[in-house]
XYZ file of C-alpha atoms in Angstrom:
627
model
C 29.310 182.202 73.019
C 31.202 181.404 75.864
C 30.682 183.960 78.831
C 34.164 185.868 79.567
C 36.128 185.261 82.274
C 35.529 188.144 84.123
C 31.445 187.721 84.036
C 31.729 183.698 85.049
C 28.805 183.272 87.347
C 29.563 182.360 91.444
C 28.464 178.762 90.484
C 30.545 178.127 87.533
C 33.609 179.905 89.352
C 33.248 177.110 92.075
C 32.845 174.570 89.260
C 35.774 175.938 87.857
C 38.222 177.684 90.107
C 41.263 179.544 88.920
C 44.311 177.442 88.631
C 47.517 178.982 90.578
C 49.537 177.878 87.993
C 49.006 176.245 84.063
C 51.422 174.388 82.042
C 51.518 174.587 77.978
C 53.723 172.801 75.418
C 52.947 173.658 71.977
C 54.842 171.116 70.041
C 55.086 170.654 66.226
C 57.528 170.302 63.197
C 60.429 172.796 63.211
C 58.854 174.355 60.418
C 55.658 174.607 62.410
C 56.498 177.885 63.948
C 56.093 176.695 67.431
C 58.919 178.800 68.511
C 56.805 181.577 67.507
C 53.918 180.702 68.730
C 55.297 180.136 71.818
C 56.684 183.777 71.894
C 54.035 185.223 71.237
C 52.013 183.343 73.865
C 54.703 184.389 76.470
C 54.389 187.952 75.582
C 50.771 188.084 75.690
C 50.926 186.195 78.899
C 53.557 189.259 80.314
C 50.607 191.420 79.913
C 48.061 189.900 81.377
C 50.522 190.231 84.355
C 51.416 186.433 85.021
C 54.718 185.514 86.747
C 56.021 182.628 83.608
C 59.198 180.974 83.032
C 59.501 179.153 79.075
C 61.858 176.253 78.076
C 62.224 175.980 74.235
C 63.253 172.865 73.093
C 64.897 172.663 69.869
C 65.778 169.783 67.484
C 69.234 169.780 66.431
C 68.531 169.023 63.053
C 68.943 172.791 60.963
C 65.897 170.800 59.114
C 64.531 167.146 59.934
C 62.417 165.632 57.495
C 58.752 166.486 58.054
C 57.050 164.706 60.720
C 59.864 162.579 61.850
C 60.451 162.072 65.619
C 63.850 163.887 65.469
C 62.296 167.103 64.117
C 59.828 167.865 67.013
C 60.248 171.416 67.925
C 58.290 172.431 71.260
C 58.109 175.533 73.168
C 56.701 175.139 77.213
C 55.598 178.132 79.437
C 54.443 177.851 82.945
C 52.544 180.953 84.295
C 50.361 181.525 87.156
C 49.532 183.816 90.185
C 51.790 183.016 92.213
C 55.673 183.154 91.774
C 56.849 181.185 89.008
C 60.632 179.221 89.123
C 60.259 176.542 86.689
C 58.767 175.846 83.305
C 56.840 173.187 84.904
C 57.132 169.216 86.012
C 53.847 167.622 84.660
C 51.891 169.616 81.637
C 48.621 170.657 81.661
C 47.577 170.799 78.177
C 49.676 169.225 75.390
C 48.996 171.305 71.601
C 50.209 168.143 69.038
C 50.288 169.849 65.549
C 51.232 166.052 64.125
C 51.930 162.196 65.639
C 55.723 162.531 66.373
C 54.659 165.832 67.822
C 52.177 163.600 69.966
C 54.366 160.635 70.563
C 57.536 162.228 72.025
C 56.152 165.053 74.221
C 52.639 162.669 76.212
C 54.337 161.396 78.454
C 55.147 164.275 80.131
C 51.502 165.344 80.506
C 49.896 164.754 84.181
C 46.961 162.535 83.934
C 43.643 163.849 83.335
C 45.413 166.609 81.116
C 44.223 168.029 77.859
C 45.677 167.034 74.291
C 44.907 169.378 71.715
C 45.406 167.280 68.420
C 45.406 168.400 64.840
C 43.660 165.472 63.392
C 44.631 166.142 59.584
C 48.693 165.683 60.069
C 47.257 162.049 61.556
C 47.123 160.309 58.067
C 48.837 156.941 57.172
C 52.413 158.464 56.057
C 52.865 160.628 59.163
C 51.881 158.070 61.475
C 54.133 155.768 60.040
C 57.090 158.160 60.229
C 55.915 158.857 63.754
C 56.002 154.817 64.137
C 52.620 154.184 65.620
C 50.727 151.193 64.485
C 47.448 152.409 64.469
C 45.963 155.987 65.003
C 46.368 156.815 68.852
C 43.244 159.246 68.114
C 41.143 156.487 67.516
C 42.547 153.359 69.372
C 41.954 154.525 72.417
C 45.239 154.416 73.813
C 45.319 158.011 74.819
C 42.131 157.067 77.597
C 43.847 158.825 80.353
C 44.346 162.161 78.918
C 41.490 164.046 77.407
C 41.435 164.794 74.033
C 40.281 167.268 71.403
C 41.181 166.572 68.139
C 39.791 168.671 64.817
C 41.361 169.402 61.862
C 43.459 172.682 62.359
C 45.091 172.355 58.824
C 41.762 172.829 57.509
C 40.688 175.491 59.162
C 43.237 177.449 58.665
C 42.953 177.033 55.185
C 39.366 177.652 55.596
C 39.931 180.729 57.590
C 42.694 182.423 54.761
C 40.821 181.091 51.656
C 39.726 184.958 51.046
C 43.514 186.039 50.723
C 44.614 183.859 47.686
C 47.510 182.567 49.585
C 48.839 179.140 47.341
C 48.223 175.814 50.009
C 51.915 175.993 51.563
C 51.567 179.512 52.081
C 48.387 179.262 53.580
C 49.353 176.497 55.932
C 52.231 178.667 57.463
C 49.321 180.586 58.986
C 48.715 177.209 61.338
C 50.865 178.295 63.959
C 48.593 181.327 64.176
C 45.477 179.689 64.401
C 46.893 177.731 67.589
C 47.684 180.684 68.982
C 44.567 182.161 68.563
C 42.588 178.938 70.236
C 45.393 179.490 73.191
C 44.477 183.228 73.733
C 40.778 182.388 73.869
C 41.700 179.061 76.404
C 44.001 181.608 78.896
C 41.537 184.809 78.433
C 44.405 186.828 76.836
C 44.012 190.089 74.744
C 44.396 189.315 70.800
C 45.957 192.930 70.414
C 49.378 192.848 71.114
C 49.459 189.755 68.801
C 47.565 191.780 65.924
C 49.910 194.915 66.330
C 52.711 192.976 66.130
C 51.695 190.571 62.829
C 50.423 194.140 61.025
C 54.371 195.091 61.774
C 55.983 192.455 61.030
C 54.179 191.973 57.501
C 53.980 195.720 57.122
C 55.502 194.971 53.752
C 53.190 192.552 52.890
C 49.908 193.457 54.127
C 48.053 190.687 52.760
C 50.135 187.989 54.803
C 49.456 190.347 57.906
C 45.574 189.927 57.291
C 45.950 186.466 56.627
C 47.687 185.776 59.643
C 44.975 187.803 61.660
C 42.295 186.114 60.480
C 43.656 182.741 61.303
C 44.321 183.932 64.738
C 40.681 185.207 64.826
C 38.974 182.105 63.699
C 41.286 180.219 66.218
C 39.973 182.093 68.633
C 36.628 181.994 67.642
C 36.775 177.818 67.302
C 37.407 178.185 71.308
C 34.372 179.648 72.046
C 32.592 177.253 70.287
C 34.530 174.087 71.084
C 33.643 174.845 74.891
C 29.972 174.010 74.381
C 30.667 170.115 73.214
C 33.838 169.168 74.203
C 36.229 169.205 77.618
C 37.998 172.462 76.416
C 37.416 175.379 78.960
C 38.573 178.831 79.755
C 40.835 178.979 82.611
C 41.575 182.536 84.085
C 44.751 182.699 85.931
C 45.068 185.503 88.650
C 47.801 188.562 88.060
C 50.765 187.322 90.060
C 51.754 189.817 92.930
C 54.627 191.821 92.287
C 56.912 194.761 93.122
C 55.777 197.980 91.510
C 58.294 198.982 88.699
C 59.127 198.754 85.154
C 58.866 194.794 83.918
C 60.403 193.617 80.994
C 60.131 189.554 79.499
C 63.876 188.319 78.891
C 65.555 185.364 77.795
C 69.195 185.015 79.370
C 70.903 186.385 76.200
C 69.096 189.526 75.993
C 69.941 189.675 80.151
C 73.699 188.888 79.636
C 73.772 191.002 77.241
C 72.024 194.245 79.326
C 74.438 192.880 82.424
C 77.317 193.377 79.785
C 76.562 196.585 78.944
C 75.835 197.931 81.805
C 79.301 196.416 83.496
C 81.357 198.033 80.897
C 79.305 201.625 81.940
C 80.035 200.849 85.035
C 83.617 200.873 84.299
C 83.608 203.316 82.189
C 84.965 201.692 79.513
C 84.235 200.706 75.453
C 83.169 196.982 75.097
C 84.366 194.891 71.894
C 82.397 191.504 71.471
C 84.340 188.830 69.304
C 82.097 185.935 68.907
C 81.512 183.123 66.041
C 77.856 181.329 65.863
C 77.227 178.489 67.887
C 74.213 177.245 69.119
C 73.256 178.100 71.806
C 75.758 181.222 72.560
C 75.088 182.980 68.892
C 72.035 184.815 70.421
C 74.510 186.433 72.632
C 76.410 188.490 69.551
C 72.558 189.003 67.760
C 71.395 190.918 71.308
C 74.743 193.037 71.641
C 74.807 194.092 67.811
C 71.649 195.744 68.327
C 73.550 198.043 71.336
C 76.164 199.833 69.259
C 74.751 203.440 70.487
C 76.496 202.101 74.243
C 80.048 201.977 72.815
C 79.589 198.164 71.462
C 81.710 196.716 68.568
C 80.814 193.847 67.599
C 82.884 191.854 65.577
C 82.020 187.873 63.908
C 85.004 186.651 63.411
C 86.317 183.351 60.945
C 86.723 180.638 63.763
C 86.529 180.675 67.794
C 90.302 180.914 68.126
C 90.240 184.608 65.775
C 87.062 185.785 68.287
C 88.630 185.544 71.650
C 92.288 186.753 70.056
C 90.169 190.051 69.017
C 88.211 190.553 71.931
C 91.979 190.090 74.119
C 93.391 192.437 71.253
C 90.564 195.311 72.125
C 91.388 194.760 76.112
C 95.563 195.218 75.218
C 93.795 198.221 73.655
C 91.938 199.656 76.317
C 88.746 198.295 75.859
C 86.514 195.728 77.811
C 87.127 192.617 75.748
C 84.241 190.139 75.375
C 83.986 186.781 73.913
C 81.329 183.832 73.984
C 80.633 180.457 73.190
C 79.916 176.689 74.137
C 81.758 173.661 75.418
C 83.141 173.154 71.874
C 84.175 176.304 71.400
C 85.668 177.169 74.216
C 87.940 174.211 74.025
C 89.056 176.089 70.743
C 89.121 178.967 72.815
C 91.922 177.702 75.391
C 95.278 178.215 74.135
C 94.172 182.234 73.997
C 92.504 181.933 77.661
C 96.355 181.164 78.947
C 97.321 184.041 76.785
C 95.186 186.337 78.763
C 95.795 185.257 82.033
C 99.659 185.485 80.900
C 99.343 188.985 80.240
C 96.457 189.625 83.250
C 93.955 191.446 80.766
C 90.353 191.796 81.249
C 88.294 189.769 79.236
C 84.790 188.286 80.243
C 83.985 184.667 78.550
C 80.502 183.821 78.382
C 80.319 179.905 78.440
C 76.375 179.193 77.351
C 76.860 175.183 78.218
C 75.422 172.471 75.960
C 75.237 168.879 76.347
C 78.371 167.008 75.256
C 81.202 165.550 74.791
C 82.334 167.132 70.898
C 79.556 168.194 69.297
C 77.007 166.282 71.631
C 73.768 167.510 71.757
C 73.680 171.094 70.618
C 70.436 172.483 71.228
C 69.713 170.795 74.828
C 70.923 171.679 77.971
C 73.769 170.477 80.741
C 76.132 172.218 82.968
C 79.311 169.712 82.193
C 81.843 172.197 81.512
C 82.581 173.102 84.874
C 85.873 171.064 85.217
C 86.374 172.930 81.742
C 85.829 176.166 83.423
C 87.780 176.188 86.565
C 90.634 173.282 85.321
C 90.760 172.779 81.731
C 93.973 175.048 80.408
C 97.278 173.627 80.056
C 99.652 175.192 82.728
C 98.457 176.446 86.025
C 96.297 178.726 84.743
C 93.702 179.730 87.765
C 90.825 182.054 86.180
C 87.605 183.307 88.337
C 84.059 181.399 87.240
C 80.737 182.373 88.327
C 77.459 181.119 86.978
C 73.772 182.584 86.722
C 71.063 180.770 88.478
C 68.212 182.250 85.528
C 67.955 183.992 82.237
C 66.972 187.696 84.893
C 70.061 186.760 87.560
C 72.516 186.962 84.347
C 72.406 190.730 84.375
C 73.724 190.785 87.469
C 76.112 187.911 87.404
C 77.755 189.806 83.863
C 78.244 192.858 85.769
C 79.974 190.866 88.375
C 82.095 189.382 85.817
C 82.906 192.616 84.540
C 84.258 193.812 87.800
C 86.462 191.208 88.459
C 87.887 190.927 85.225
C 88.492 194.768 85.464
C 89.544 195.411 89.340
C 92.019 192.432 89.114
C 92.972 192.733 85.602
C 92.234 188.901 84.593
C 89.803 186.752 82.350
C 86.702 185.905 84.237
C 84.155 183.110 82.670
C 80.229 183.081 83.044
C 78.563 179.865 83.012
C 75.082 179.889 81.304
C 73.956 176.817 79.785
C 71.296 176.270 77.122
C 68.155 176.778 79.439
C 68.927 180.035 80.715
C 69.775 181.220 77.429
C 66.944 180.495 75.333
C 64.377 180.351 78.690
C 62.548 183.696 79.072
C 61.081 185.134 82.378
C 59.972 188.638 83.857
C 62.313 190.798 85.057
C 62.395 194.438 86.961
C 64.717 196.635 85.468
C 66.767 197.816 88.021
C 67.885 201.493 88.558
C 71.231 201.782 87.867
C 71.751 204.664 90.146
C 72.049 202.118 92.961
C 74.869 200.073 91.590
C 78.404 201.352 92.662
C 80.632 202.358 89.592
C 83.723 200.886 89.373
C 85.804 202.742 86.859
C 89.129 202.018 85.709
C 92.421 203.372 85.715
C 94.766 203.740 83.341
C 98.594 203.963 83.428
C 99.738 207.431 82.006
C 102.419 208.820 83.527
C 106.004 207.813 83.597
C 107.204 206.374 86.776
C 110.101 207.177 87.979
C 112.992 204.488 87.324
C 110.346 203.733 84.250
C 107.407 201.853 83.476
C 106.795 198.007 85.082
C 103.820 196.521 83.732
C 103.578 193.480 86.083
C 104.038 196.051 89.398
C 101.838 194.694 91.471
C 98.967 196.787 93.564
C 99.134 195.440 97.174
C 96.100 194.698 98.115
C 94.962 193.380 94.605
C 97.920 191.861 93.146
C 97.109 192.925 89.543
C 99.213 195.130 87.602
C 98.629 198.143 86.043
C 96.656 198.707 82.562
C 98.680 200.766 80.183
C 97.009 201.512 76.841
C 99.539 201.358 74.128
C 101.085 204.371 72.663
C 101.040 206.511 76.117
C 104.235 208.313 76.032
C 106.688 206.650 78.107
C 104.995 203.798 78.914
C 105.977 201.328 76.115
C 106.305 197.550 77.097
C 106.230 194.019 76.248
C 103.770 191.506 77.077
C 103.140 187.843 75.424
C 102.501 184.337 75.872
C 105.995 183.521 76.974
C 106.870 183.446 81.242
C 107.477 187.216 82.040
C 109.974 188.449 85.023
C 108.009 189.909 87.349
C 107.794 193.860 86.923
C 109.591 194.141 83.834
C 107.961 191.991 82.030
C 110.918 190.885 80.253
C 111.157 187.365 78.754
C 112.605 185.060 81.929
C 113.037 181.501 82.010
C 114.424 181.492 85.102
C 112.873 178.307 87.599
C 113.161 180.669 90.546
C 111.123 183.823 88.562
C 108.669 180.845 87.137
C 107.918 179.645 90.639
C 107.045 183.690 91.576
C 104.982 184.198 88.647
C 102.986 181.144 88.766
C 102.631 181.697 92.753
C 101.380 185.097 92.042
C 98.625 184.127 89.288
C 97.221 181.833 91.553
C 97.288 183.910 94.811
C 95.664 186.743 93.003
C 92.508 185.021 91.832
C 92.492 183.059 95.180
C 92.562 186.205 97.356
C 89.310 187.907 94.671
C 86.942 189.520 97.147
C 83.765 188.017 96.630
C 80.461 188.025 98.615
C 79.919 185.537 101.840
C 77.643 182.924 100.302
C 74.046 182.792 101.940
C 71.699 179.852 102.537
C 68.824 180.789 100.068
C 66.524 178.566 102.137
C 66.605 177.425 105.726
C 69.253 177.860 108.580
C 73.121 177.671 108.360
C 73.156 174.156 109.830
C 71.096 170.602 110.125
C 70.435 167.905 108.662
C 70.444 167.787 105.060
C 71.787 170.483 102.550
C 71.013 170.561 98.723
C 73.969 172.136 97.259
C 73.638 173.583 93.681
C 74.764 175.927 90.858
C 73.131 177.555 87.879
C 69.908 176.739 86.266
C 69.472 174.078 88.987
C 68.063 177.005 90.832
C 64.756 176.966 90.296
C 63.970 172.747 90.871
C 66.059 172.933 93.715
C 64.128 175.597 95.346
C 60.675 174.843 94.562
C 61.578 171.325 95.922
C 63.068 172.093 99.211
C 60.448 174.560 100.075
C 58.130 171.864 99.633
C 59.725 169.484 102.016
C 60.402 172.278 104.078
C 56.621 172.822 104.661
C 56.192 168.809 105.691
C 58.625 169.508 108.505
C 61.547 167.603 106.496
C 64.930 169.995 108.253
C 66.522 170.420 104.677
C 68.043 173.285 103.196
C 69.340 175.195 100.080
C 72.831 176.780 99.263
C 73.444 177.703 95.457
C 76.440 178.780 94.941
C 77.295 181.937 91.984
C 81.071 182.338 92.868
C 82.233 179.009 91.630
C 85.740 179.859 91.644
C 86.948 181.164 94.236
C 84.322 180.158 96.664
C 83.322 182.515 99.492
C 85.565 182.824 102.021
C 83.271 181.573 104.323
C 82.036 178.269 102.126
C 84.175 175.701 104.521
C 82.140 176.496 107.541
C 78.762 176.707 106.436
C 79.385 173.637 104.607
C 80.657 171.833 107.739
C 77.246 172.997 109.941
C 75.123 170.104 107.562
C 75.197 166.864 108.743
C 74.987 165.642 105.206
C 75.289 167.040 101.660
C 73.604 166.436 98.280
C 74.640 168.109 94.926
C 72.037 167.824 92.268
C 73.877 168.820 88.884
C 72.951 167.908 85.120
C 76.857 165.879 84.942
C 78.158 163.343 86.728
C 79.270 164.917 89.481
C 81.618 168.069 88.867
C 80.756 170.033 91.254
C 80.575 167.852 93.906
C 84.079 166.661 93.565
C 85.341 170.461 93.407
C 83.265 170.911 96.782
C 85.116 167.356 98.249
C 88.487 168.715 96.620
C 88.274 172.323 98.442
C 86.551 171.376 101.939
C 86.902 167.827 102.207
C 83.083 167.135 102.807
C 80.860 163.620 101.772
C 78.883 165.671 99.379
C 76.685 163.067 97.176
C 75.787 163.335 93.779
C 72.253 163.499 92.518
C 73.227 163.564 88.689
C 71.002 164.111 85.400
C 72.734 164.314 81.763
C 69.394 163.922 79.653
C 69.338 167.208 78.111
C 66.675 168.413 79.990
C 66.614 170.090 83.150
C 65.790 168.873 86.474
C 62.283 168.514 87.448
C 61.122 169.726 90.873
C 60.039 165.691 91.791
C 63.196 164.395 90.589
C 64.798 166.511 93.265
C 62.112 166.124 95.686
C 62.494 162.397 95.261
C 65.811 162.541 96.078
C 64.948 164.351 99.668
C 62.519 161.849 100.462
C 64.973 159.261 99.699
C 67.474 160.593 102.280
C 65.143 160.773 104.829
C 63.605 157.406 104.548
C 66.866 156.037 104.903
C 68.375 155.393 101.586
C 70.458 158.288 101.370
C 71.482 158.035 104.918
């Protein structure tokens, strides 16, 4: 038996030494369970006290044909000791539950790195449908990895044989025989895992011990496997962090929270109005589960019917809420005018997918931020801000929330599919040290009556009047209002006002200065970016930054309007470069507003941005080519 990690000898801990950081992709059919497995990793992984950040990586296929290339489901997690911003460039150790499994995720594996095979999905039929010639387990062509390959089907049948299960129900327990060899490869505590299968099969107990003996004898299979083959146990070190309570979240269970806690904040009701699409439905699945905070949530027919409720419940009195992607909030336009014609609060939560139409649903982009601060008919301004990670959208919802209620207009969130489905630790913050905000309504009389588009002076908006308050009945609509009495006017003169007004309202929002998250407020180079970009951005230009390279990092959350103060940092950098997963959106928003050279550096894979591919690109400018 192999000794435990925290008995390893002096010699074989030099032999050995803890990694910082390890990188893991399971990667299997979509009915493989990897999702789970990878879950379930991640939360075991949280408990060993490891900083992580996951990237699931769907197919979009509801279900691909077994074994095909197009139905790979994989689930990465990077987690070390130290602090943790990315799911990882190159991966350590590769888990292939079949060939297409194999073929479309090895190249991303560093060389030298494991590959965990199961060797009895590698018959004729899969291979073929994986379109390898010959078997890469055998051919050699995998030399520069190393490889362990057994057959896990067979062991997990092996290992459930005493339950009875029929062979397609016994197979299901695969995922959980992985697992188990991946808790015994990271030294991480089979408990939580076996707490949670005995509740989730409560109901059927024999599926629960089915499950936890394939997980055992996973396990198990580890400790033996490390006496004639190149599989170790690595120990990574508990990451350093702040004392407080930790949580894992993805970003929708973090917008969600940030929602929440925004409409508290305001002391207000929220109402959600959403309709499923991938990747924003996990959005309404978090906030059904938080009726006891005052949330409705509502799943309406079509996109158009879920942001005309959730506008309904803010004419109402009520924080209205509404999500979606890029399709979907094309659908959602029309309605988006309608609120900013009327100045009600609503929050939009755009979770971004790759596109154009239905595009590539389950991967990841950030191309609808022309959508976002431009794409209404009419001059129709409306703030945007984006979250940088699935913990920053907490705070970035409550911001929204704010806005939308202090100036009485839509706001909409940027998210894209990363940050929505990518999971990470995060402190729960005590709410006692966020500043309230609450509203106020209308509800008395004026004298000389009622206006509802008087404006406050400092704020422009107009006051909120819930309907049926005595003496304060009025119209509102979709058509051009006079301003104060909101009284149908098609007047050029009063459409020149109102339109002027709209627009000088959201331009004069008071939002924070922006910072420089790395490096001074002036030199040479300056990586601009926004969103999930975070992360790739950082990591890279700290990296530079430590081989003397005079490069810094500004990402920007208030995408529209800017800080006030945006036009001057921007003008200390001799030179500019904007790494975003389109083709350039907001760099030309950032040339539009300030009239600086900043250059695109632009990625529309699907996939996010890896820390070289940015750290390339710094190189690049300083040898000249980007000059």
């Amino acid at each position: 038996m192999a000794t435990a990690a925290h008995e390893v000898t002096p010699a074989e801990a030099s032999a050995h030494p803890p990694s910082e950081s390890i990188v893991v992709r399971f990667a299997g059919d979509s009915g493989d369970g990897m999702q789970l497995t990878g879950g379930q990793f991640t939360l075991s992984t949280a408990l060993a006290g490891n900083d992580l950040a996951t990237f699931p990586d769907f197919p979009a296929e509801i279900r691909a044909p077994l074994g095909t290339l197009f139905g790979v489901s994989a689930f990465q997690i990077n987690f070390g000791s130290t602090a943790i911003e990315t799911a990882g460039d190159e991966l350590d150790v590769l888990v292939a539950m079949n060939p297409a499994a194999l073929k479309t995720n090895v190249d991303a594996l560093r060389p030298g790195g494991l590959i965990i095979a199961d060797e009895g999905e590698f018959g004729d039929r899969n291979l073929a449908k994986a379109r390898y010639d010959a078997n890469p387990l055998t051919d050699g062509s995998l030399g520069k990895w190393q490889l362990m390959s057994f057959d896990i089907s067979q062991l997990t049948l092996d290992a459930v044989k005493p339950f009875g299960l029929g062979n397609k129900e016994a197979l299901r327990c695969k995922n959980m025989w992985t697992l188990g060899l991946a808790l015994w490869m990271f030294d991480r505590d089979r408990q939580p895992i076996v707490d949670w299968l005995t509740a989730k099969f409560a109901k059927a107990p024999t599926l629960a011990e089915a499950n936890i003996a394939a997980l055992n004898a996973g396990h198990a299979y580890g400790e033996t496997a490390e006496l004639t083959g190149p599989m170790k146990q690595h120990h990574v070190g508990v990451a350093p962090v702040e004392a407080g309570l930790w949580r894992t979240v993805t970003g929708a269970d973090s917008i969600s929270l940030g929602l929440v806690a925004g409409a508290q904040l305001a002391g207000l009701p929220m109402f959600f109005g959403g309709y499923p699409i991938t990747p924003a439905s996990a959005i309404l699945h978090s906030l059904s589960r938080l009726k006891e905070f005052g949330v409705t949530t509502f799943q309406a027919e079509d996109e158009i019917a879920a942001i005309a409720s959730a506008i309904g419940a803010s004419y109402a009195g009520q924080l209205g809420v509404t999500s979606s992607s890029g399709p979907g909030i094309a659908l959602k336009g029309e309605a988006m005018g309608l609120a900013i014609m009327t100045e009600l609060p609503l929050v939009i939560v755009n979770s971004q997918r790759g596109g154009p139409s239905t595009g590539l649903p389950t991967k990841t982009e950030q191309s609808d931020l022309y959508q976002a601060v431009y794409g209404r008919n009419g001059d129709a301004p409306m703030p945007v801000i984006a979250a940088r990670s699935a913990a920053d959208c907490f705070d970035v919802a409550i911001e929204a929330v704010r806005i939308a209620t202090q100036y009485m207009t839509p706001v909409m969130i940027l998210t894209d599919g990363y940050i929505a489905n990518a999971a990470e630790p995060w402190k729960v913050p005590d709410m006692s040290t966020y500043v309230p905000f609450p509203v106020t309504f209308a509800t008395e009389k004026p004298a000389g009556g009622f206006l509802p588009y008087a404006r406050d002076a400092d704020t422009l908006k107009r006051p909120w009047a819930k309907p049926g308050t005595p003496g304060l009945l009025h119209r509102i609509g979709g058509i051009e209002k006079k301003n104060g009495t909101g009284n149908i006017d098609y007047a050029p003169a009063n459409h020149q006002e109102m339109t002027d007004i709209r627009k000088a309202k959201v331009d004069n929002i008071v939002v924070p200065d922006q910072q420089v998250e790395l490096g001074e407020t002036s030199g040479a180079l300056a990586i601009v970016g926004w969103g999930s970009t975070f992360g790739p951005i950082h990591q890279a230009v700290r990296r530079a930054r430590k081989r003397g390279l005079d490069v810094h990092h500004i990402h920007i959350r208030h995408i529209w309007p800017m800080p006030h103060n945006m036009a001057v940092l921007l003008r200390g950098y001799e030179h500019i470069l904007v790494p975003e997963m389109n083709t350039g959106q907001l760099k030309t928003v950032l040339r539009d507003q300030y009239l600086v050279d900043a250059k695109p550096l632009n990625k529309v894979s699907g996939q996010p941005f890896k820390i070289a591919e940015i750290e390339a690109a710094i190189d690049g400018f300083f040898d000249g080519a980007g000059a």
